[in-house]
GROMACS .gro file of C-alpha atoms in nm:
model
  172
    1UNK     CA    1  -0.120  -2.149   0.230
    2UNK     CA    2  -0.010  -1.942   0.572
    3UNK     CA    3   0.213  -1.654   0.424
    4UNK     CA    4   0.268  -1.561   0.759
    5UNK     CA    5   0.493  -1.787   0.781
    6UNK     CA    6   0.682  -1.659   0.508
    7UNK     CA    7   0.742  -1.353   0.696
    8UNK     CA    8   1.016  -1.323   0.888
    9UNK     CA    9   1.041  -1.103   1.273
   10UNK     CA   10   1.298  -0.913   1.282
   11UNK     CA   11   1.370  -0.785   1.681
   12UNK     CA   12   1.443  -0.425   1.768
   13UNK     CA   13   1.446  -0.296   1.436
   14UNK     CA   14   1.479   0.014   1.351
   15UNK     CA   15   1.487   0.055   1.688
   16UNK     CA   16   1.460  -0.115   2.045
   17UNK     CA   17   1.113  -0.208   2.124
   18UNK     CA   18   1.001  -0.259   1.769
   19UNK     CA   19   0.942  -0.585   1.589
   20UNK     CA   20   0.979  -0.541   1.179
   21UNK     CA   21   0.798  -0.752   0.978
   22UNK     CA   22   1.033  -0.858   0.699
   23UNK     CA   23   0.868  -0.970   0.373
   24UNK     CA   24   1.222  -1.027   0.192
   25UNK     CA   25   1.136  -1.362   0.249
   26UNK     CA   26   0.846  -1.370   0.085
   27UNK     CA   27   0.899  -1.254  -0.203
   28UNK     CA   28   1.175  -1.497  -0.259
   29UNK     CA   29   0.948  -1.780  -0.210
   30UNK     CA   30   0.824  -1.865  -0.562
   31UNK     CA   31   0.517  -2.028  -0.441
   32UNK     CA   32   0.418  -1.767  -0.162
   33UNK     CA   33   0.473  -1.512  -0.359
   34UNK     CA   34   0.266  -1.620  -0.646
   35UNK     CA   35  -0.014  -1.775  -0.349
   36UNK     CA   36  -0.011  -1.342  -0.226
   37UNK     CA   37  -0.052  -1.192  -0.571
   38UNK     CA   38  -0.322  -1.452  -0.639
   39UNK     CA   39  -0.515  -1.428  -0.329
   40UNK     CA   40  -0.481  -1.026  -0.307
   41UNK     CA   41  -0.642  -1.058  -0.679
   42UNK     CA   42  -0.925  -1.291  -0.581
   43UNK     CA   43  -1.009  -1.059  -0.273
   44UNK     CA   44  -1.022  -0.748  -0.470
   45UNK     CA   45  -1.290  -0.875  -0.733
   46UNK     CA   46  -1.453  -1.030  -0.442
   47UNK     CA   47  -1.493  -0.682  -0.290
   48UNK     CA   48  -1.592  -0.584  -0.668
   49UNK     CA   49  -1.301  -0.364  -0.669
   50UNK     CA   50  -1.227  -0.294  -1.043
   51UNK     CA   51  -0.983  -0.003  -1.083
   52UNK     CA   52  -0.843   0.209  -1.346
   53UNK     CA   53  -0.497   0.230  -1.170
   54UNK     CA   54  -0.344   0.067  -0.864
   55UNK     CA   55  -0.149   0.315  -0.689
   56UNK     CA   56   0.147   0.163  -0.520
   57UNK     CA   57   0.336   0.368  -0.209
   58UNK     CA   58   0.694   0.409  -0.202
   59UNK     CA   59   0.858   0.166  -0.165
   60UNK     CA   60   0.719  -0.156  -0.109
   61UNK     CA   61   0.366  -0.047  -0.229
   62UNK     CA   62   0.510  -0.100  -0.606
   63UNK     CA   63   0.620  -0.447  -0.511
   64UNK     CA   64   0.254  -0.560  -0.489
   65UNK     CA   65   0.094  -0.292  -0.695
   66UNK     CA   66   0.229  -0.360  -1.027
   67UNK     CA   67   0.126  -0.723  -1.064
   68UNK     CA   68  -0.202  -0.699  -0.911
   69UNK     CA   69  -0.253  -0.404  -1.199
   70UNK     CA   70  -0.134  -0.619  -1.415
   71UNK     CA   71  -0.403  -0.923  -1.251
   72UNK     CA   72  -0.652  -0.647  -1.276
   73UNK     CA   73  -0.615  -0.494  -1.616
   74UNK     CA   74  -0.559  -0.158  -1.450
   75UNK     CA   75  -0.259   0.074  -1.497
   76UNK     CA   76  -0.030   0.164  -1.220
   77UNK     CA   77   0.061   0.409  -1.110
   78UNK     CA   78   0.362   0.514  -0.843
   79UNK     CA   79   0.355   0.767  -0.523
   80UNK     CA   80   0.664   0.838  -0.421
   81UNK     CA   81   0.879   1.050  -0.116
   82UNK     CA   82   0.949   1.400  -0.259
   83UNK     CA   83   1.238   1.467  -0.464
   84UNK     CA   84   1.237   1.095  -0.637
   85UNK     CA   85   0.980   1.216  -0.938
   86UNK     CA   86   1.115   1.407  -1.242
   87UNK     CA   87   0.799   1.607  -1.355
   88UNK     CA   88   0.548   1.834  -1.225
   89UNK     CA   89   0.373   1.635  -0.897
   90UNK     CA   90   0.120   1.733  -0.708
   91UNK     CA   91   0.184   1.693  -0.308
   92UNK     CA   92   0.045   1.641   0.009
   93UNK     CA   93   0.229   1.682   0.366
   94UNK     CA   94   0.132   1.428   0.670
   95UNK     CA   95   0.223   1.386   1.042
   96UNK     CA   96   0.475   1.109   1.127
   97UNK     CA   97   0.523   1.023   1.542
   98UNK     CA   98   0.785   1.263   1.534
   99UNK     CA   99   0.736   1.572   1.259
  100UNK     CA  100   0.619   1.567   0.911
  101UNK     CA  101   0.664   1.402   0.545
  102UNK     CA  102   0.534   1.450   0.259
  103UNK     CA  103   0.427   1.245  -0.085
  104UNK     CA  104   0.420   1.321  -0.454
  105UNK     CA  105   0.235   1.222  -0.757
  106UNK     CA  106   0.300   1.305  -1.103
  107UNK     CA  107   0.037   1.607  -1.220
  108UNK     CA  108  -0.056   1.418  -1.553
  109UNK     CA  109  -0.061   1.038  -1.378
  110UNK     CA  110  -0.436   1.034  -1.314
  111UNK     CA  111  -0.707   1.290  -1.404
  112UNK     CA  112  -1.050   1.368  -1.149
  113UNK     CA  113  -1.253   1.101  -1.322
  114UNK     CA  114  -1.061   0.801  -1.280
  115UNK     CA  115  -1.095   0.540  -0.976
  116UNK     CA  116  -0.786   0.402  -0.779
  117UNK     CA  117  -0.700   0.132  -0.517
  118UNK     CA  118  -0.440   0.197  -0.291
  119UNK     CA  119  -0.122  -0.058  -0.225
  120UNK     CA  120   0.111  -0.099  -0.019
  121UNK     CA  121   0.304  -0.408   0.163
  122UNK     CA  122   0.174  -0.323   0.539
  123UNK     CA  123  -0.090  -0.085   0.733
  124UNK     CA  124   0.068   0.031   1.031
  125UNK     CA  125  -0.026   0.376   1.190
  126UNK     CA  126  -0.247   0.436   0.889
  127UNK     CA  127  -0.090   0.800   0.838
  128UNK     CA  128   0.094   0.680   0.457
  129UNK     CA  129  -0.231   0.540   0.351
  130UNK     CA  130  -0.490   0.827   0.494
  131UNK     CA  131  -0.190   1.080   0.302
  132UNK     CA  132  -0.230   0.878  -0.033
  133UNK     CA  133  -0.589   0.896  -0.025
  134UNK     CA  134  -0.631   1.294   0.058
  135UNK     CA  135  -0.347   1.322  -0.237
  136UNK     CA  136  -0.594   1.148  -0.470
  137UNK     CA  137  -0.897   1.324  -0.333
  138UNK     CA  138  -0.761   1.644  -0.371
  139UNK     CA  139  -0.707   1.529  -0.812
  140UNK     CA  140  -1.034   1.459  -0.751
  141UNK     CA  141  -0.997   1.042  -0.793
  142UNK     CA  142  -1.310   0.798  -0.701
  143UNK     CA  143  -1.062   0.609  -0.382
  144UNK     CA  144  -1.219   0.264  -0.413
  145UNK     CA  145  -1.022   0.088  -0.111
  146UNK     CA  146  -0.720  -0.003  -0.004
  147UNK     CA  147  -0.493  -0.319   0.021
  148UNK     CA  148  -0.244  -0.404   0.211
  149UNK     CA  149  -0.025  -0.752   0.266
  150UNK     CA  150   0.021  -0.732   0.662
  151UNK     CA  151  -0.218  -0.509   0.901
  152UNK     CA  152  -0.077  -0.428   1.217
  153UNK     CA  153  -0.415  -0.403   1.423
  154UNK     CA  154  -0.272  -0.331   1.778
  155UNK     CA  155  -0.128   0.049   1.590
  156UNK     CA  156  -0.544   0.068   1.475
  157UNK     CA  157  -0.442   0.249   1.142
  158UNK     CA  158  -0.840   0.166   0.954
  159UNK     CA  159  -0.958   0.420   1.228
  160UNK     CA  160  -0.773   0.683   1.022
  161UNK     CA  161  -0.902   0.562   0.697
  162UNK     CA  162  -1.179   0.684   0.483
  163UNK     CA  163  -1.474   0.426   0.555
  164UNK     CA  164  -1.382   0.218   0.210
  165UNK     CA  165  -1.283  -0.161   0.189
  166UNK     CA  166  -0.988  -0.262   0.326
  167UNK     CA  167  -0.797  -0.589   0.230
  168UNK     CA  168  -0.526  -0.788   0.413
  169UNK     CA  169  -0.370  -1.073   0.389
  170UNK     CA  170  -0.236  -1.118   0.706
  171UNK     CA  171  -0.309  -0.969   1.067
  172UNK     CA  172  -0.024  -0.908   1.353
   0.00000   0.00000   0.00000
């Protein structure tokens, strides 16, 4: 099946100049959306990527993250934009094109010995993805890879990443 098909363009949003990739559409097709959480599964224990917890970036990232936890008998876990998490987080602070943000994780969610994969719905830039990783590093979590729906390859956002597998379903 060709999910990119699924996806819809959406022109000059947020902004002139930009092209959004819309996966709204997706994930109202019954059959697409089953095909992605399927194929995203078979790719991951292809790479031999067997996880104690997906971690799933706001907001998207939980879209995808929580069934292919659920495909992977792995727990998931959520990182979120600050403010949104009611207990004690850890937090890590990362450049955007214009100034910082920053990204939180519950303290207890995961403890130094246990290995993650990181998901979210697109790889852009990179900079979300490299911040969710250091966050994890810094707990002291075994980062096993990273998987994303759509890559962007012309914004070359694996240069930023940690050498690790990266999945996609999809390249722009």
């Amino acid at each position: 099946m060709d999910i990119k098909g699924l996806i819809r363009d959406i022109p000059d949003f947020p902004k002139p100049g930009i092209v959004f990739r819309d996966i709204t559409t997706l994930l109202s097709d019954a059959e697409g959306l089953r095909y992605t959480i399927d194929t995203l599964t078979e790719k991951c224990q292809a790479a031999n990527l067997s996880p104690d917890y997906i971690v799933g970036m706001e907001s998207r990232g939980f879209l995808f993250g929580v069934p292919l936890a659920y495909q992977l008998n792995a727990g998931f876990v959520p990182v979120r934009k600050p403010g949104k998490l009611p207990a004690a987080v850890h937090q890590v602070e990362y450049e955007l094109e214009y100034g910082t943000d920053s990204l939180e994780i519950h303290q207890d969610a995961l403890e130094n010995h246990h290995s993650v994969l990181i998901v979210d719905d697109l790889m852009a830039t990179g900079g979300t993805a490299k911040a969710t990783a250091e966050l994890l590093e810094k707990i002291g979590c075994n980062v096993l890879g990273f998987a994303f729906i759509i890559e962007l390859k012309a914004l070359k956002g694996r240069q930023k990443l940690p050498d690790l597998p990266i999945i996609n379903l999809v390249e722009y």
